[in-house]
Amino acid sequence: MCIRDRFYDELAKQINQLCVQTGYLEKNGGMVSLIDVYFYLNKIRGTALISPSDLMMAAQKFQRLGFEMKVTTLEGNVKVIQSTNFNQDADFEKNVRKFVDERQGVLAETLARKSGISLLIARFKLEEGARRGKLCLDNSIEGQRYYLNILL
């Protein structure tokens, strides 16, 4: 194994430690954008910063190293680190439904703020809820507001 491979293996272990062992991934609903991981990891590292391509190379080693996370590409070519145990329906019930007010619905910005996840991930979770028929969407001047689908 060459030095470069060892570097990416070690970096993958650090990312695993950050995401899984510290609970960062779970705290963010089982999914976190690579951008967020990139900034958070570099903030923790302080001086020995990594590049976005270093992050991608290390992320490609997750499954080979037996980590319980993977890189997934969402709509719009957004890459996220996701738990291999991630389940859309369970995530909706646990991390989204409780923030959708029955009368006022919820905006993506509100979900992001209240649940502590990034706006990007909040939008994805709400859009996915609408695609699965769990939410209804209302476009207004305020933006896209999501309501529970009470017809199902």
PDB file of C-alpha atoms in Angstrom:
ATOM      1  CA  MET A   1       0.000   0.000   0.000  1.00  0.00           C
ATOM      2  CA  CYS A   2       1.457   3.354  -0.996  1.00  0.00           C
ATOM      3  CA  ILE A   3       1.651   6.430   1.223  1.00  0.00           C
ATOM      4  CA  ARG A   4      -1.166   8.117  -0.669  1.00  0.00           C
ATOM      5  CA  ASP A   5      -3.550   5.187  -0.028  1.00  0.00           C
ATOM      6  CA  ARG A   6      -2.643   5.194   3.654  1.00  0.00           C
ATOM      7  CA  PHE A   7      -3.325   8.944   3.802  1.00  0.00           C
ATOM      8  CA  TYR A   8      -6.836   8.468   2.371  1.00  0.00           C
ATOM      9  CA  ASP A   9      -7.509   5.483   4.641  1.00  0.00           C
ATOM     10  CA  GLU A  10      -6.541   7.563   7.685  1.00  0.00           C
ATOM     11  CA  LEU A  11      -8.597  10.497   6.471  1.00  0.00           C
ATOM     12  CA  ALA A  12     -11.590   8.183   5.951  1.00  0.00           C
ATOM     13  CA  LYS A  13     -11.137   6.971   9.552  1.00  0.00           C
ATOM     14  CA  GLN A  14     -11.105  10.583  10.789  1.00  0.00           C
ATOM     15  CA  ILE A  15     -14.289  11.334   8.837  1.00  0.00           C
ATOM     16  CA  ASN A  16     -15.898   8.194  10.264  1.00  0.00           C
ATOM     17  CA  GLN A  17     -14.905   9.263  13.750  1.00  0.00           C
ATOM     18  CA  LEU A  18     -16.344  12.739  13.137  1.00  0.00           C
ATOM     19  CA  CYS A  19     -19.590  11.526  11.575  1.00  0.00           C
ATOM     20  CA  VAL A  20     -20.425   8.297  13.382  1.00  0.00           C
ATOM     21  CA  GLN A  21     -18.522   8.035  16.625  1.00  0.00           C
ATOM     22  CA  THR A  22     -19.221  11.626  17.755  1.00  0.00           C
ATOM     23  CA  GLY A  23     -22.871  11.364  16.709  1.00  0.00           C
ATOM     24  CA  TYR A  24     -22.610  14.187  14.135  1.00  0.00           C
ATOM     25  CA  LEU A  25     -24.342  12.116  11.458  1.00  0.00           C
ATOM     26  CA  GLU A  26     -27.118  10.930  13.777  1.00  0.00           C
ATOM     27  CA  LYS A  27     -27.636  14.439  15.164  1.00  0.00           C
ATOM     28  CA  ASN A  28     -28.179  15.638  11.601  1.00  0.00           C
ATOM     29  CA  GLY A  29     -30.818  13.033  10.843  1.00  0.00           C
ATOM     30  CA  GLY A  30     -28.540  10.406   9.283  1.00  0.00           C
ATOM     31  CA  MET A  31     -27.520  12.636   6.397  1.00  0.00           C
ATOM     32  CA  VAL A  32     -25.042  15.512   6.118  1.00  0.00           C
ATOM     33  CA  SER A  33     -23.754  17.327   3.040  1.00  0.00           C
ATOM     34  CA  LEU A  34     -20.143  16.851   2.003  1.00  0.00           C
ATOM     35  CA  ILE A  35     -19.785  20.633   2.102  1.00  0.00           C
ATOM     36  CA  ASP A  36     -20.722  20.672   5.793  1.00  0.00           C
ATOM     37  CA  VAL A  37     -18.343  17.793   6.552  1.00  0.00           C
ATOM     38  CA  TYR A  38     -15.561  19.551   4.620  1.00  0.00           C
ATOM     39  CA  PHE A  39     -15.906  22.789   6.596  1.00  0.00           C
ATOM     40  CA  TYR A  40     -16.457  21.084   9.960  1.00  0.00           C
ATOM     41  CA  LEU A  41     -13.499  18.718   9.512  1.00  0.00           C
ATOM     42  CA  ASN A  42     -11.158  21.535   8.458  1.00  0.00           C
ATOM     43  CA  LYS A  43     -12.322  23.603  11.429  1.00  0.00           C
ATOM     44  CA  ILE A  44     -11.427  20.750  13.774  1.00  0.00           C
ATOM     45  CA  ARG A  45      -8.098  20.018  12.059  1.00  0.00           C
ATOM     46  CA  GLY A  46      -7.027  23.640  12.366  1.00  0.00           C
ATOM     47  CA  THR A  47      -3.786  23.657  10.385  1.00  0.00           C
ATOM     48  CA  ALA A  48      -3.446  20.466   8.337  1.00  0.00           C
ATOM     49  CA  LEU A  49      -6.384  21.315   6.083  1.00  0.00           C
ATOM     50  CA  ILE A  50      -7.718  18.973   3.421  1.00  0.00           C
ATOM     51  CA  SER A  51      -8.933  19.775  -0.072  1.00  0.00           C
ATOM     52  CA  PRO A  52     -12.374  18.879  -1.457  1.00  0.00           C
ATOM     53  CA  SER A  53     -10.732  16.236  -3.659  1.00  0.00           C
ATOM     54  CA  ASP A  54      -9.034  14.711  -0.581  1.00  0.00           C
ATOM     55  CA  LEU A  55     -12.463  14.454   1.039  1.00  0.00           C
ATOM     56  CA  MET A  56     -13.935  12.736  -2.030  1.00  0.00           C
ATOM     57  CA  MET A  57     -11.027  10.275  -2.304  1.00  0.00           C
ATOM     58  CA  ALA A  58     -11.384   9.363   1.375  1.00  0.00           C
ATOM     59  CA  ALA A  59     -15.183   9.098   1.116  1.00  0.00           C
ATOM     60  CA  GLN A  60     -14.843   6.540  -1.667  1.00  0.00           C
ATOM     61  CA  LYS A  61     -13.132   4.224   0.835  1.00  0.00           C
ATOM     62  CA  PHE A  62     -15.958   4.139   3.415  1.00  0.00           C
ATOM     63  CA  GLN A  63     -17.547   0.882   2.370  1.00  0.00           C
ATOM     64  CA  ARG A  64     -14.249  -0.863   1.657  1.00  0.00           C
ATOM     65  CA  LEU A  65     -13.155  -0.020   5.204  1.00  0.00           C
ATOM     66  CA  GLY A  66     -16.452  -1.337   6.607  1.00  0.00           C
ATOM     67  CA  PHE A  67     -17.861   2.002   7.812  1.00  0.00           C
ATOM     68  CA  GLU A  68     -21.608   2.357   8.239  1.00  0.00           C
ATOM     69  CA  MET A  69     -21.870   5.336   5.913  1.00  0.00           C
ATOM     70  CA  LYS A  70     -21.715   6.056   2.207  1.00  0.00           C
ATOM     71  CA  VAL A  71     -21.676   8.934  -0.238  1.00  0.00           C
ATOM     72  CA  THR A  72     -24.973   9.485  -2.029  1.00  0.00           C
ATOM     73  CA  THR A  73     -25.840  12.008  -4.711  1.00  0.00           C
ATOM     74  CA  LEU A  74     -29.143  13.838  -4.309  1.00  0.00           C
ATOM     75  CA  GLU A  75     -31.045  15.753  -6.958  1.00  0.00           C
ATOM     76  CA  GLY A  76     -29.095  18.735  -8.210  1.00  0.00           C
ATOM     77  CA  ASN A  77     -25.842  16.753  -7.978  1.00  0.00           C
ATOM     78  CA  VAL A  78     -25.533  17.446  -4.239  1.00  0.00           C
ATOM     79  CA  LYS A  79     -23.338  14.897  -2.510  1.00  0.00           C
ATOM     80  CA  VAL A  80     -24.088  13.821   1.043  1.00  0.00           C
ATOM     81  CA  ILE A  81     -22.717  11.367   3.537  1.00  0.00           C
ATOM     82  CA  GLN A  82     -25.533   9.102   4.589  1.00  0.00           C
ATOM     83  CA  SER A  83     -25.767   6.318   7.126  1.00  0.00           C
ATOM     84  CA  THR A  84     -26.014   2.917   5.443  1.00  0.00           C
ATOM     85  CA  ASN A  85     -28.971   2.316   7.786  1.00  0.00           C
ATOM     86  CA  PHE A  86     -30.774   5.458   6.565  1.00  0.00           C
ATOM     87  CA  ASN A  87     -34.476   4.931   5.879  1.00  0.00           C
ATOM     88  CA  GLN A  88     -36.501   7.753   4.291  1.00  0.00           C
ATOM     89  CA  ASP A  89     -39.797   6.788   5.942  1.00  0.00           C
ATOM     90  CA  ALA A  90     -38.322   6.371   9.411  1.00  0.00           C
ATOM     91  CA  ASP A  91     -36.387   9.619   9.033  1.00  0.00           C
ATOM     92  CA  PHE A  92     -39.572  11.468   8.054  1.00  0.00           C
ATOM     93  CA  GLU A  93     -41.452  10.151  11.072  1.00  0.00           C
ATOM     94  CA  LYS A  94     -38.602  10.856  13.488  1.00  0.00           C
ATOM     95  CA  ASN A  95     -37.084  14.096  12.175  1.00  0.00           C
ATOM     96  CA  VAL A  96     -39.608  15.908   9.982  1.00  0.00           C
ATOM     97  CA  ARG A  97     -43.226  15.206  10.966  1.00  0.00           C
ATOM     98  CA  LYS A  98     -42.923  16.754  14.435  1.00  0.00           C
ATOM     99  CA  PHE A  99     -41.931  20.111  12.927  1.00  0.00           C
ATOM    100  CA  VAL A 100     -44.837  20.339  10.467  1.00  0.00           C
ATOM    101  CA  ASP A 101     -47.555  22.399  12.137  1.00  0.00           C
ATOM    102  CA  GLU A 102     -51.017  21.061  11.287  1.00  0.00           C
ATOM    103  CA  ARG A 103     -52.433  24.496  10.422  1.00  0.00           C
ATOM    104  CA  GLN A 104     -49.384  26.512   9.360  1.00  0.00           C
ATOM    105  CA  GLY A 105     -47.249  23.830   7.755  1.00  0.00           C
ATOM    106  CA  VAL A 106     -43.513  24.423   7.664  1.00  0.00           C
ATOM    107  CA  LEU A 107     -40.958  26.234   5.523  1.00  0.00           C
ATOM    108  CA  ALA A 108     -37.608  24.595   4.777  1.00  0.00           C
ATOM    109  CA  GLU A 109     -35.887  27.430   6.660  1.00  0.00           C
ATOM    110  CA  THR A 110     -38.001  26.724   9.745  1.00  0.00           C
ATOM    111  CA  LEU A 111     -37.281  22.994   9.617  1.00  0.00           C
ATOM    112  CA  ALA A 112     -33.548  23.693   9.261  1.00  0.00           C
ATOM    113  CA  ARG A 113     -33.517  26.095  12.202  1.00  0.00           C
ATOM    114  CA  LYS A 114     -35.657  23.992  14.540  1.00  0.00           C
ATOM    115  CA  SER A 115     -34.005  20.662  13.788  1.00  0.00           C
ATOM    116  CA  GLY A 116     -30.430  21.969  13.547  1.00  0.00           C
ATOM    117  CA  ILE A 117     -29.779  20.620  10.041  1.00  0.00           C
ATOM    118  CA  SER A 118     -28.550  22.496   6.996  1.00  0.00           C
ATOM    119  CA  LEU A 119     -31.060  24.245   4.764  1.00  0.00           C
ATOM    120  CA  LEU A 120     -29.964  22.056   1.861  1.00  0.00           C
ATOM    121  CA  ILE A 121     -30.813  18.863   3.737  1.00  0.00           C
ATOM    122  CA  ALA A 122     -34.070  20.354   5.105  1.00  0.00           C
ATOM    123  CA  ARG A 123     -35.239  21.166   1.568  1.00  0.00           C
ATOM    124  CA  PHE A 124     -34.366  17.669   0.394  1.00  0.00           C
ATOM    125  CA  LYS A 125     -36.250  16.027   3.269  1.00  0.00           C
ATOM    126  CA  LEU A 126     -39.363  18.128   2.651  1.00  0.00           C
ATOM    127  CA  GLU A 127     -39.266  17.576  -1.115  1.00  0.00           C
ATOM    128  CA  GLU A 128     -38.826  13.850  -0.547  1.00  0.00           C
ATOM    129  CA  GLY A 129     -41.798  13.883   1.854  1.00  0.00           C
ATOM    130  CA  ALA A 130     -43.894  15.543  -0.846  1.00  0.00           C
ATOM    131  CA  ARG A 131     -42.713  13.036  -3.485  1.00  0.00           C
ATOM    132  CA  ARG A 132     -43.719  10.179  -1.183  1.00  0.00           C
ATOM    133  CA  GLY A 133     -47.171  11.699  -0.626  1.00  0.00           C
ATOM    134  CA  LYS A 134     -46.671  12.447   3.052  1.00  0.00           C
ATOM    135  CA  LEU A 135     -46.651  16.222   2.511  1.00  0.00           C
ATOM    136  CA  CYS A 136     -48.516  18.665   0.310  1.00  0.00           C
ATOM    137  CA  LEU A 137     -46.815  21.708  -1.139  1.00  0.00           C
ATOM    138  CA  ASP A 138     -48.137  25.263  -1.311  1.00  0.00           C
ATOM    139  CA  ASN A 139     -46.208  27.894  -3.281  1.00  0.00           C
ATOM    140  CA  SER A 140     -46.757  31.377  -1.915  1.00  0.00           C
ATOM    141  CA  ILE A 141     -44.999  34.714  -1.648  1.00  0.00           C
ATOM    142  CA  GLU A 142     -43.264  33.429   1.496  1.00  0.00           C
ATOM    143  CA  GLY A 143     -41.860  30.454  -0.371  1.00  0.00           C
ATOM    144  CA  GLN A 144     -42.721  26.796  -0.466  1.00  0.00           C
ATOM    145  CA  ARG A 145     -44.730  25.752   2.557  1.00  0.00           C
ATOM    146  CA  TYR A 146     -45.273  22.073   3.293  1.00  0.00           C
ATOM    147  CA  TYR A 147     -48.334  20.622   5.025  1.00  0.00           C
ATOM    148  CA  LEU A 148     -49.125  17.130   6.231  1.00  0.00           C
ATOM    149  CA  ASN A 149     -51.163  15.237   3.660  1.00  0.00           C
ATOM    150  CA  ILE A 150     -54.307  14.438   5.655  1.00  0.00           C
ATOM    151  CA  LEU A 151     -56.019  12.833   2.671  1.00  0.00           C
ATOM    152  CA  LEU A 152     -53.960   9.655   2.964  1.00  0.00           C
TER     153      LEU A 152
END
